[in-house]
XYZ file of C-alpha atoms in Angstrom:
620
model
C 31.095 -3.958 -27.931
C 30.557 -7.754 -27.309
C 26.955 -8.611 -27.531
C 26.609 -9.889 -24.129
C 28.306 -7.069 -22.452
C 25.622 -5.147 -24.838
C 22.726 -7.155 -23.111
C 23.998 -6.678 -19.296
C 24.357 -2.679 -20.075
C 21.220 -2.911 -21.281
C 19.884 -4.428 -19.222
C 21.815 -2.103 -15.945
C 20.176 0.799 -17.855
C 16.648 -0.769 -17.306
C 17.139 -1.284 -13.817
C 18.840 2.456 -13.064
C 16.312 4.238 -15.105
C 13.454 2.186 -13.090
C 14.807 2.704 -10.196
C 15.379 6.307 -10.469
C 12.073 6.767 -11.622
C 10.949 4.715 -8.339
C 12.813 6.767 -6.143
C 11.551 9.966 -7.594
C 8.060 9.527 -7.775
C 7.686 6.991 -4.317
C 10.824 7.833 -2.250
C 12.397 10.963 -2.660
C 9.094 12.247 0.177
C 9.233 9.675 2.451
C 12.074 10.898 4.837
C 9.732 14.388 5.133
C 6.690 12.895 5.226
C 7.226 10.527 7.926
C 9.147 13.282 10.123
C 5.856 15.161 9.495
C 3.105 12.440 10.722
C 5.814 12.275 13.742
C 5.616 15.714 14.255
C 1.997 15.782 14.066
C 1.902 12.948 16.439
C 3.874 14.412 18.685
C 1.817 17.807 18.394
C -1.782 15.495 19.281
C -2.417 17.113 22.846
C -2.510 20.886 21.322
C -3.945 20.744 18.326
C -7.201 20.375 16.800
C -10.055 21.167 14.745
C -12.883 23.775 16.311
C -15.931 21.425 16.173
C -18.514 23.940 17.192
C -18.028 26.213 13.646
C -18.976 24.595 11.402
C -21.737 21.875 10.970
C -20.549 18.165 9.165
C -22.349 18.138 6.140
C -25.023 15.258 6.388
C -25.807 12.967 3.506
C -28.787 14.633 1.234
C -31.607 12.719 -0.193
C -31.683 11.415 -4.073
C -33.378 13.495 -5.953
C -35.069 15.376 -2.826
C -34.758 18.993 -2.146
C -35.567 20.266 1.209
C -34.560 17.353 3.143
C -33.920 17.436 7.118
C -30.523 16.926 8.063
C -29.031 15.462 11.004
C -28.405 18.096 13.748
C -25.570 20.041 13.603
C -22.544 19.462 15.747
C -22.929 20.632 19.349
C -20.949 23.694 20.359
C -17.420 22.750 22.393
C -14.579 24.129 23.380
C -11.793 24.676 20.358
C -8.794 22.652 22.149
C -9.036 19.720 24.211
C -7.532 17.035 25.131
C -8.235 13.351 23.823
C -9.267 12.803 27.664
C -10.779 15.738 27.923
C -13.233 15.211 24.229
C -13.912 11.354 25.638
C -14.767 13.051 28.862
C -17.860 14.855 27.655
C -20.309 12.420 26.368
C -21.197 9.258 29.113
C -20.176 6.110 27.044
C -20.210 2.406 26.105
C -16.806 0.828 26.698
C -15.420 -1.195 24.190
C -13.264 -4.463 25.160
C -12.435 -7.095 22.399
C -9.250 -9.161 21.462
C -8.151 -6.619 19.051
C -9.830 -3.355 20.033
C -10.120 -1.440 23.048
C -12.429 2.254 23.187
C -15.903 3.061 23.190
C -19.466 4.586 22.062
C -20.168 8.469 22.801
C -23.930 8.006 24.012
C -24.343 10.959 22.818
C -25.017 11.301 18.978
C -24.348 7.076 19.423
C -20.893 7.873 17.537
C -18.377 5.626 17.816
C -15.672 7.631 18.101
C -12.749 6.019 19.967
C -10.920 2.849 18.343
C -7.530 1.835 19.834
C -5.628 -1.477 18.075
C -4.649 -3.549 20.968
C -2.116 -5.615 18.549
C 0.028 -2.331 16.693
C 1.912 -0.125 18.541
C 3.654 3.150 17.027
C 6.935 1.774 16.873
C 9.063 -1.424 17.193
C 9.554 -0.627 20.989
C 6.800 -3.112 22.454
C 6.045 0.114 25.550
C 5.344 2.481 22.767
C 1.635 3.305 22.722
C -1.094 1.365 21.040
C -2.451 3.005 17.463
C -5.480 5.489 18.061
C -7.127 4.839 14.940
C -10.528 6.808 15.773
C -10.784 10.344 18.429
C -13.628 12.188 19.421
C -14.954 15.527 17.811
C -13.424 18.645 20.430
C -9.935 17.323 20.660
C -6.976 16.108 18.013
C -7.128 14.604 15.245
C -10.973 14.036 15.287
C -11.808 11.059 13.200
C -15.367 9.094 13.615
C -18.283 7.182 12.279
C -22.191 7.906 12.686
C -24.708 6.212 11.465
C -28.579 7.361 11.459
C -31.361 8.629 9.519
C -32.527 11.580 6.914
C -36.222 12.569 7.142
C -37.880 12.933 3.992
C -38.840 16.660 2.940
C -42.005 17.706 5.220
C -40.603 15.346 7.836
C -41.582 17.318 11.433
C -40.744 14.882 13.972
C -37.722 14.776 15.558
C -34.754 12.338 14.344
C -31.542 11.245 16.291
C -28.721 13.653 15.416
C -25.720 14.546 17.132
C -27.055 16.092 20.375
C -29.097 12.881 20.864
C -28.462 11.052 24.199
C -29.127 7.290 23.455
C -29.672 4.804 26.890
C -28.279 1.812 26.734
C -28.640 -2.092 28.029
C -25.319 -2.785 29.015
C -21.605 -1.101 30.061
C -19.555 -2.561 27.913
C -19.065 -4.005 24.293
C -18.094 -7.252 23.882
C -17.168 -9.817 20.788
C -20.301 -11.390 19.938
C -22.739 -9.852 22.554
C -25.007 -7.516 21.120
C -25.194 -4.047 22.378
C -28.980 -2.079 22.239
C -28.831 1.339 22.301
C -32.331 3.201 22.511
C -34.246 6.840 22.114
C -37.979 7.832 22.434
C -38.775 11.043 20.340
C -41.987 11.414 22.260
C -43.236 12.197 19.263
C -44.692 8.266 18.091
C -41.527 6.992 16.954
C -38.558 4.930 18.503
C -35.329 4.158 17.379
C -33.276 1.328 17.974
C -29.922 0.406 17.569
C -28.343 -3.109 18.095
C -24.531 -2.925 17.703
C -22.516 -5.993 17.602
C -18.783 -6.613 16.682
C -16.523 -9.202 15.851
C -12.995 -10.648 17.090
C -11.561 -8.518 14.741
C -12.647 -5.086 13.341
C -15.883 -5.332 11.905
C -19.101 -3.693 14.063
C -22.344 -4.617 12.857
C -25.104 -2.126 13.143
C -28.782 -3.095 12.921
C -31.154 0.363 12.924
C -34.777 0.028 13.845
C -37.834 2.250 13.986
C -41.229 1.585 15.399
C -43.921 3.977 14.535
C -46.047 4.632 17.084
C -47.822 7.630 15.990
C -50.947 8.263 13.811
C -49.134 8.892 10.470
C -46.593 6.946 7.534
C -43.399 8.431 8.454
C -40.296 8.174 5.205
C -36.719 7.620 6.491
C -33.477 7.680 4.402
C -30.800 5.613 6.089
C -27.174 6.459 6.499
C -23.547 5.825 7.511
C -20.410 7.957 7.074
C -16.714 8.111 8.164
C -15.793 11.598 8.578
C -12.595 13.054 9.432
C -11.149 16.444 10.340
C -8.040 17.999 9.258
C -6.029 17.078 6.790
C -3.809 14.397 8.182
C -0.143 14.395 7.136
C 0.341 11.596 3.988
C 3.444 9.569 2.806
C 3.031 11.202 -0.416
C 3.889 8.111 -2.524
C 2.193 7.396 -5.900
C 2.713 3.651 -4.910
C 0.414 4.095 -2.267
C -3.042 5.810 -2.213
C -4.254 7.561 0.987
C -7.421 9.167 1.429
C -11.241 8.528 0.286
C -11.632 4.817 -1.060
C -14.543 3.075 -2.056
C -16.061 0.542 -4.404
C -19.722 1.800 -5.755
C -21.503 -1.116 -6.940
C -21.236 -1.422 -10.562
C -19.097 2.359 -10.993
C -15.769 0.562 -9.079
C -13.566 1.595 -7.497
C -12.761 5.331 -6.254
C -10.000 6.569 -5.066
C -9.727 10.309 -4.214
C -6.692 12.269 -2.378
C -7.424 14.541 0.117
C -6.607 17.146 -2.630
C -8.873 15.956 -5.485
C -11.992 15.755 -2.994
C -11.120 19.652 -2.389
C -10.614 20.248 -6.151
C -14.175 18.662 -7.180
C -17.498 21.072 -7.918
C -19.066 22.860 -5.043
C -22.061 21.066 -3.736
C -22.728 23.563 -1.552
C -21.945 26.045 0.135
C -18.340 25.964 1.236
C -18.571 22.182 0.355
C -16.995 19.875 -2.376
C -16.802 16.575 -3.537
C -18.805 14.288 -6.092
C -21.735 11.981 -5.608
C -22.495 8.152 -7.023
C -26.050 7.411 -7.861
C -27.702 4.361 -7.773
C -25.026 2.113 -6.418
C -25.509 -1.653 -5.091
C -23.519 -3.459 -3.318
C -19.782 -2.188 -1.876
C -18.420 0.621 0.607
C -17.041 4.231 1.447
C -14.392 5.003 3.658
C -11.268 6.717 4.213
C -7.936 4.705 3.980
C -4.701 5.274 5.258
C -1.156 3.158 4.909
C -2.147 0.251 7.228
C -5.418 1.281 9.230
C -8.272 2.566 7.431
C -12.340 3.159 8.476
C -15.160 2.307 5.819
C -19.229 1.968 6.228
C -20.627 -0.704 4.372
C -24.612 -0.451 3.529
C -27.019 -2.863 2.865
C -25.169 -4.540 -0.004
C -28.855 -5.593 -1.522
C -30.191 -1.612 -1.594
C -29.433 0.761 -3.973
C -27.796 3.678 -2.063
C -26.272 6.953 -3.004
C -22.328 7.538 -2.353
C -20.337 10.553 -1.718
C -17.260 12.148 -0.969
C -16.960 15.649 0.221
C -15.121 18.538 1.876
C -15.877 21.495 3.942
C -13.720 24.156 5.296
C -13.843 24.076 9.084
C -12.483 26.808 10.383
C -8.774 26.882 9.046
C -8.741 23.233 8.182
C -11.177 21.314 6.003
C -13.587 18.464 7.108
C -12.895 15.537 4.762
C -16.252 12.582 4.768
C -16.955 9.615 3.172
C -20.419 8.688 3.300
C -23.934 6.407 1.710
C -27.574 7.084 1.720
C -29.561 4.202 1.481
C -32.842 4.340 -0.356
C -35.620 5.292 1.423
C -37.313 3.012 4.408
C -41.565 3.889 5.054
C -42.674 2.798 8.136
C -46.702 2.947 8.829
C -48.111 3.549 11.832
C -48.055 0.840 14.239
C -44.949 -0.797 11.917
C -41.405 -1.224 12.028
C -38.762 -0.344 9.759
C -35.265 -1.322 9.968
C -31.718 -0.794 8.336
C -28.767 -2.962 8.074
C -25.113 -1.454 7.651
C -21.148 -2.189 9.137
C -18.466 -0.789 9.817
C -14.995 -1.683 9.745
C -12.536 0.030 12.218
C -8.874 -1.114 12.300
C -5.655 -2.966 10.477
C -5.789 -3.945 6.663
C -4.909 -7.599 7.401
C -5.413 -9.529 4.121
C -7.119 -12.338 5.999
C -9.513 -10.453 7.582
C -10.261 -8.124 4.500
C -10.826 -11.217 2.122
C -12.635 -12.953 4.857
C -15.102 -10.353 5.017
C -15.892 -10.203 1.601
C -16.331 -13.634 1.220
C -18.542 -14.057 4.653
C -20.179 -11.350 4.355
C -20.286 -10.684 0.765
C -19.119 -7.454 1.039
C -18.457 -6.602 -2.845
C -14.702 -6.044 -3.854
C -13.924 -5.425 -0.151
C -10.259 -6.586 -0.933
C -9.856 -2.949 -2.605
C -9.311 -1.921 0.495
C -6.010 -2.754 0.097
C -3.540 -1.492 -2.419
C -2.378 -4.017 -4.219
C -1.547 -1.768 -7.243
C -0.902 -2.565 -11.233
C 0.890 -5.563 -10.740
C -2.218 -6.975 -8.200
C -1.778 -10.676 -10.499
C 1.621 -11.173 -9.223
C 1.340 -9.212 -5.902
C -1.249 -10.582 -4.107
C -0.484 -14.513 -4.769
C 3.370 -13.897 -4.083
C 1.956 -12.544 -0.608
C 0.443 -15.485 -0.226
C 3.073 -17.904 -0.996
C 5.019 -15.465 1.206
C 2.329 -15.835 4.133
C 2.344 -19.599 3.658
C 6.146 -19.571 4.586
C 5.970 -17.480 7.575
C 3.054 -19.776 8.659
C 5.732 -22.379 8.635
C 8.706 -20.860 9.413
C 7.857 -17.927 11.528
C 9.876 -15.483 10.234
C 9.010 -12.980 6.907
C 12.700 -12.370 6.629
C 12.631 -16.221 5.652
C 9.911 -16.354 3.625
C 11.487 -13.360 1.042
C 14.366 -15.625 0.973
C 12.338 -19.033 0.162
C 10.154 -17.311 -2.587
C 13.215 -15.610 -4.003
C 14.928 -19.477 -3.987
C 11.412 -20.649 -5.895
C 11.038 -17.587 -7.827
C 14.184 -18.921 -9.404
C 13.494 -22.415 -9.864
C 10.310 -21.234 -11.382
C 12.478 -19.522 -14.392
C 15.387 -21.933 -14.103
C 14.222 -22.894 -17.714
C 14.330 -19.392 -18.962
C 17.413 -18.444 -17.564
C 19.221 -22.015 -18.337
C 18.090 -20.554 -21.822
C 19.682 -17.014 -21.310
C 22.984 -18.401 -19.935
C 23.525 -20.839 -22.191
C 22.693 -18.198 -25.373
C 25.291 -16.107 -23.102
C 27.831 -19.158 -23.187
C 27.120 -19.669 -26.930
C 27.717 -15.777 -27.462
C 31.808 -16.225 -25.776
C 32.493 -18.943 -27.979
C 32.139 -17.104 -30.844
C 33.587 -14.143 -29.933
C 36.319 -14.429 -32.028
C 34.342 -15.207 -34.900
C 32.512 -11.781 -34.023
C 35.415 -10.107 -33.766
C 36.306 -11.220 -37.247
C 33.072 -9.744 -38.416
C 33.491 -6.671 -36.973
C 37.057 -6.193 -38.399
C 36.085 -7.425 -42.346
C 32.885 -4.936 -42.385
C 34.526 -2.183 -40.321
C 33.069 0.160 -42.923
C 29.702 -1.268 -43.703
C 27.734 -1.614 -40.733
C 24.561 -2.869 -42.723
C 26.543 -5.763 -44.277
C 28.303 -6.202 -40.513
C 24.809 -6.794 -38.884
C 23.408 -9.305 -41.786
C 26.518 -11.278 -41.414
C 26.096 -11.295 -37.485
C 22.782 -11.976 -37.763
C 23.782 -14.882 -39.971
C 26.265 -15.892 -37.617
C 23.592 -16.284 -34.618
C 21.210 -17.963 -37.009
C 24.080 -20.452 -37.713
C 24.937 -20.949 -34.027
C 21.073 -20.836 -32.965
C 22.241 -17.741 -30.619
C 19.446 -15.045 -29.777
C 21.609 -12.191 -29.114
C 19.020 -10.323 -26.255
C 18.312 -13.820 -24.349
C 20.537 -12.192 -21.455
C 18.263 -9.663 -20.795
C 15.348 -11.590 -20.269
C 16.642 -12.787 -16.622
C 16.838 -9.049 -15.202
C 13.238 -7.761 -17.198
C 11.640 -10.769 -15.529
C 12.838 -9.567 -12.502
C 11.685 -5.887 -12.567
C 7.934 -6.826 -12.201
C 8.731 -8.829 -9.536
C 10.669 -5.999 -7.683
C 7.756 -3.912 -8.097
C 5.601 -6.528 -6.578
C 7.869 -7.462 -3.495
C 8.442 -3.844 -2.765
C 4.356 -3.291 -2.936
C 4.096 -6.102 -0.343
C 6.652 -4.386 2.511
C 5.162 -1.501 1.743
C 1.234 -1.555 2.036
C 0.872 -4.947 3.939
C 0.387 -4.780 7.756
C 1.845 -8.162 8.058
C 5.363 -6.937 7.198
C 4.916 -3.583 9.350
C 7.466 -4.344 12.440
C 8.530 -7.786 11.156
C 12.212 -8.711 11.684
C 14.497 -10.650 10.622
C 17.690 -11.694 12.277
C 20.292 -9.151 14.245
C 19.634 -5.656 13.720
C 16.769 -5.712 11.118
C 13.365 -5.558 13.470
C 11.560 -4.007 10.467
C 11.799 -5.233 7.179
C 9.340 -2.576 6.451
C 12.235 0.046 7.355
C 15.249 0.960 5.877
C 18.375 -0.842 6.939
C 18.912 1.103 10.667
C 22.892 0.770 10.638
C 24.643 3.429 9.643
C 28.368 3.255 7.643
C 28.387 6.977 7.914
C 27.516 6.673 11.952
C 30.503 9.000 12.279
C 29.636 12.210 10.232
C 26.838 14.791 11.910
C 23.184 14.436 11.709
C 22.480 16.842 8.632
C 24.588 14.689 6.409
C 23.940 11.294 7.624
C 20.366 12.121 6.435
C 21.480 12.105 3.497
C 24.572 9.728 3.222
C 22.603 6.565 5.363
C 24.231 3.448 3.832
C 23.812 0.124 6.492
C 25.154 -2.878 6.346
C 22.743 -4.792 4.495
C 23.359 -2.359 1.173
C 26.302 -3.072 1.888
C 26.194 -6.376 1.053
C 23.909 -5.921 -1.621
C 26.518 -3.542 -3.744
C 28.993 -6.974 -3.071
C 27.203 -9.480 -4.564
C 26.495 -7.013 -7.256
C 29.729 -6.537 -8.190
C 30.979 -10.623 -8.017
C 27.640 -10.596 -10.154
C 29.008 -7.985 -12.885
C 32.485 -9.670 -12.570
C 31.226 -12.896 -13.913
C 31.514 -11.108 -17.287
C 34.134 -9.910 -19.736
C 34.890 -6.469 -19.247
C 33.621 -4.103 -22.309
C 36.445 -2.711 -24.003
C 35.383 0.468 -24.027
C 36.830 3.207 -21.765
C 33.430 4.533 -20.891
C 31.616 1.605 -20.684
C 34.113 -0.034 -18.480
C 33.644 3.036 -15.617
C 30.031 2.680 -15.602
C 30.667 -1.273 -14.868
C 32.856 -0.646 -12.010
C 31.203 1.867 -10.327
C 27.615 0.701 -10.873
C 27.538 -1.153 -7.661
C 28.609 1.691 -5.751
C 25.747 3.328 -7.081
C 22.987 1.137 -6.340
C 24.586 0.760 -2.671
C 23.438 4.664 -2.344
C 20.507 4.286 -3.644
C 19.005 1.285 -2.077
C 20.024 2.856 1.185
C 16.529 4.038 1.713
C 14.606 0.993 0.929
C 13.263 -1.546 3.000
C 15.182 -3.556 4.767
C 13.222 -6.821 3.388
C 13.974 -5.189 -0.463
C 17.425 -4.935 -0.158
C 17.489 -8.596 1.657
C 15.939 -9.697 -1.497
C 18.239 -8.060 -3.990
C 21.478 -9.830 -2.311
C 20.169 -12.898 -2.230
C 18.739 -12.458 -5.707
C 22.696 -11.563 -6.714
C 23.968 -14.444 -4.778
C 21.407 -16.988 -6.828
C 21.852 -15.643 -10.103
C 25.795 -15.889 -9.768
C 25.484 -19.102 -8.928
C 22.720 -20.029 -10.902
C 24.976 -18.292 -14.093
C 28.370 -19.895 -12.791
C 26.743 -24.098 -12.999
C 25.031 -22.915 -16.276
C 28.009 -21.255 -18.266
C 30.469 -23.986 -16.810
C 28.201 -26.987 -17.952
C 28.255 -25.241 -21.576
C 32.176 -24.826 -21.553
C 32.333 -21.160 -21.285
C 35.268 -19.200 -19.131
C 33.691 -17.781 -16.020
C 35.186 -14.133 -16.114
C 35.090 -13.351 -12.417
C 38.293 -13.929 -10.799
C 40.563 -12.967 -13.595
C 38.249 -9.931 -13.506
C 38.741 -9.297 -9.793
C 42.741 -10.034 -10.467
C 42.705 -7.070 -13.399
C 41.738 -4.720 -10.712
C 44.701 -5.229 -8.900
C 47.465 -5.688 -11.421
C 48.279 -6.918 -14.515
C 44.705 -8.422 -16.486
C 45.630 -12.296 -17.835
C 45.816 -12.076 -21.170
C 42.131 -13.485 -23.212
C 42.486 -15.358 -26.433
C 40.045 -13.430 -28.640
C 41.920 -13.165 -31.356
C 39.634 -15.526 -34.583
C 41.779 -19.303 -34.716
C 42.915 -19.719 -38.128
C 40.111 -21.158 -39.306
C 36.884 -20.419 -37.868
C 34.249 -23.077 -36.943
C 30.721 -22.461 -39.473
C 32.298 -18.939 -40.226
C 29.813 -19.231 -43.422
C 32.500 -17.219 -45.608
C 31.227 -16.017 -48.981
């Protein structure tokens, strides 16, 4: 086999065993698993968790038995409506650029976060994103914030049943909000809420003691949602608990693993963090996601847990802050955030640098390859910025991608070029050690050290380029900026598979299954001008797997995103002719069209056979 037909099979095998492992362990669920969040979308208005059996577990002190725990979870019917569940607390409204919903005065839970800017689908009438519901109808998802009495606390603490008061109607960007209770026991709690333009409320929890004793408080803040919610499934992707604990990282637990972790208690499981500083706990999905964020200067103790709640489980992320005392006639307060809505990388960078929110970028997936992920997002973002379209900006990092390894590649090609000019000598080689494959190596080996060839340079092009697949594919999959960005025509999701359909004409349980648009289309064309600029292996088998490789990777990248396969063809289109200027400059046949012309007749006839007397054959 000629060496640089060697290196391109190679090379092909990579990519195919790659991307077969890709598609098997991200893929293969995604056609399921998004027909199953649609179904349990569509299912919202009659299902739900029964919030009256079974208590949220509350946060428990370090180190402290016996400690009092916020007040169980009122009683309510076991199916309601969103409307309904809003309907039976009197509330705060919430109005900002980005986020419409509002405070339950009772329990002070906020409880009901729409995202003005993402809708469900492409269709700009489709309905906003509910990112947090109420407790009583579907899909209950929410955030409290409060305090844990010490043990031997008697006096009465804000819990869920509480009904705050407070100074205004609505909640506005930059106004504060003060929400207020009176025991009328000597102590009264405060709470100042503010929030930003963007996602981030800022909580500010007071006590004055006006009774005749010390009183010990533990602060704090958890997301807690019921049910489990229906999951992509992909190992690219993490969904679930999320946090970053101070000095012990980052955590990331599945729904699953929190219900596969020790009991804590009865009925409950999950693990605790001790001692943390600085950092958050939340739970995460694809593109939204709801964390608390504590006092990043106080230690604080983190958890994730479980509970069975009737026939679903109760899944909570949550922190308890160490302990505030507040003397009689004193104050104590509490600081803590929380952040409700889309995973935009500005924002999330932006508020841990202003806010110093440690590693709050976690909060997106960025994955192994995060050192060429997150700047190529950038350079990506940059583009858009200019050009205004992310179909564009794949395109113009692809184009400097390629001028960035125009070096390497001159490198490859030209070790490719070097490789057909002395094929004949190879040939030769081949023929005079037919029987002694040890001596036929050395004396190849010779021959490349002679003509300063290195016989795997070709494969260095396409092994570069398999880390940045993996990097491009993690940014249209886990960024919100790509969610519902088009390109030109047809494509108004480069997020989405290619909607056009070859196969329009064949019924719905096999076009599942055999969905092939136009865009692989193209893709499985340049790929095969791309293979064509190549000699043809001589043998039998190898020569099949060379024709019908681009068929092949048409199929299979017919369930990518639309932005991937984008990518890929104009990645084919640049290396051909990135391949054609460099072989031609080095004197070296360019295969393709005689190639193309064997297909469909007669093949032109090559001169391999070795010239009578070999340039630096090196003959012993």
């Amino acid at each position: 086999m000629k060496e640089d037909n060697r290196n391109l099979l190679l090379a092909i095998t990579l990519s195919v065993v790659i991307l077969l492992g890709w598609q098997y362990f991200y893929a293969k669920p995604q056609m399921e698993k998004q027909q199953q969040i649609a179904q349990q979308n569509r299912q919202t208005q009659t299902d739900s968790v029964a919030p009256g059996t079974t208590a949220v577990p509350a946060p428990g002190t370090p180190g402290v038995a016996g400690t009092t725990a916020p007040g169980a979870v009122p009683a309510t019917p076991a199916v309601e409506t969103r409307a309904q569940a809003l309907a039976r607390s009197p509330r705060v409204q919430i109005d900002t650029p980005k986020i419409a919903g509002s405070i339950a005065l009772t329990g002070a839970r906020i409880d009901d976060v729409s995202l003005k800017a993402y809708r469900e689908t492409v269709d700009p009438n489709s309905p906003n994103i509910i990112l947090l519901s109420p407790l009583g109808g579907p899909n209950a998802y929410y955030s409290d914030f409060g305090w844990v009495g010490a043990p031997g606390t008697a006096v009465p603490l804000p819990n869920a049943t509480t009904v705050w008061s407070a100074d205004a109607q609505v909640l506005r960007a930059g106004t504060p909000l003060t929400l207020s209770w009176d025991n009328g026991q000597g102590l009264l709690f405060k709470r100042v809420v503010t929030i930003d333009e963007n996602a981030m409320f800022t909580l500010r929890d007071e006590v004055e003691n006006k009774g005749a004793g010390p009183v010990t408080l533990f602060p704090y803040g958890q997301v807690v949602r019921h049910g489990k919610p229906a999951t992509l499934g992909y190992y690219v992707l993490h969904e679930g608990l999320i946090g970053n604990l101070g000095e012990q990282g980052l955590q990331e637990f599945t729904y699953d693993h929190v219900d596969k972790e020790p009991a804590l208690g009865t009925g409950t499981n999950g693990k605790v963090w001790k001692d943390a500083v600085g950092g958050f706990v939340g739970i995460t999905d694809k593109y939204w996601a709801a964390a608390v964020v504590p006092d990043q200067a106080r230690k604080y103790e983190g958890r994730y847990s479980s509970v069975q709640t009737g026939s679903a489980r109760t899944y909570q992320a949550d922190f308890l802050a160490e302990a505030v005392t507040v003397a009689p006639g004193a104050n104590g307060s509490s600081n803590a955030r929380l952040f409700a809505g889309a995973k935009e990388v500005a924002a999330i960078d932006g508020y841990e640098k202003n806010l110093g929110i440690k590693r709050f970028e976690l909060l997106i997936d960025w994955g192994w390859f995060y050192f060429i992920t997150k700047p190529m997002f950038f350079v990506m973002d940059w583009i858009y910025k200019h050009v205004g379209n992310f179909g564009i900006a794949i395109l113009g990092v692809t184009l400097l991608l390629k001028l960035l390894f125009f070096p390497l590649a001159s490198k490859s090609y030209a070790s490719m070029a070097k490789m057909k000019a002395v094929q004949p000598e190879m040939v030769a080689i081949r023929e005079r050690y037919a029987d002694d494959k040890m001596k036929q190596q050395q004396a190849l080996m010779e021959l490349y050290k002679t003509q300063k060839i290195n016989p795997i340079a070709g494969c260095w092009p396409v092994l570069l380029q398999i880390p940045v697949f993996f990097a491009l594919y993690k940014i249209l999959f886990i960024t919100i900026e790509m969610r519902h960005a088009p390109f030109f025509g047809w494509i108004r999701d480069l997020a989405a598979p290619d909607p056009t359909n070859v196969f329009f004409f064949l019924p719905a349980a096999l076009t599942s299954f055999l969905h092939i648009g136009i865009w692989p289309i193209f893709m499985g064309i340049t790929m095969f001008i791309q293979m064509k600029m190549n000699p043809e292996p001589p043998d039998p088998v190898q020569k099949m797997m060379f024709t019908w490789m681009p068929v092949f990777f048409t199929f299979l990248l017919g369930s990518f995103p639309a932005g991937l396969v984008i990518y890929w063809t104009w990645n084919n289109l640049l290396s051909v002719s990135q391949q054609g200027y460099i072989m031609k400059k080095h004197g070296a046949k360019i295969e393709l069209f005689d190639n193309i012309k064997g297909m469909f007749g007669k093949k032109p006839a090559t001169a391999v056979a070795a010239p009578d007397k070999p340039a630096n054959s090196n003959k012993k």
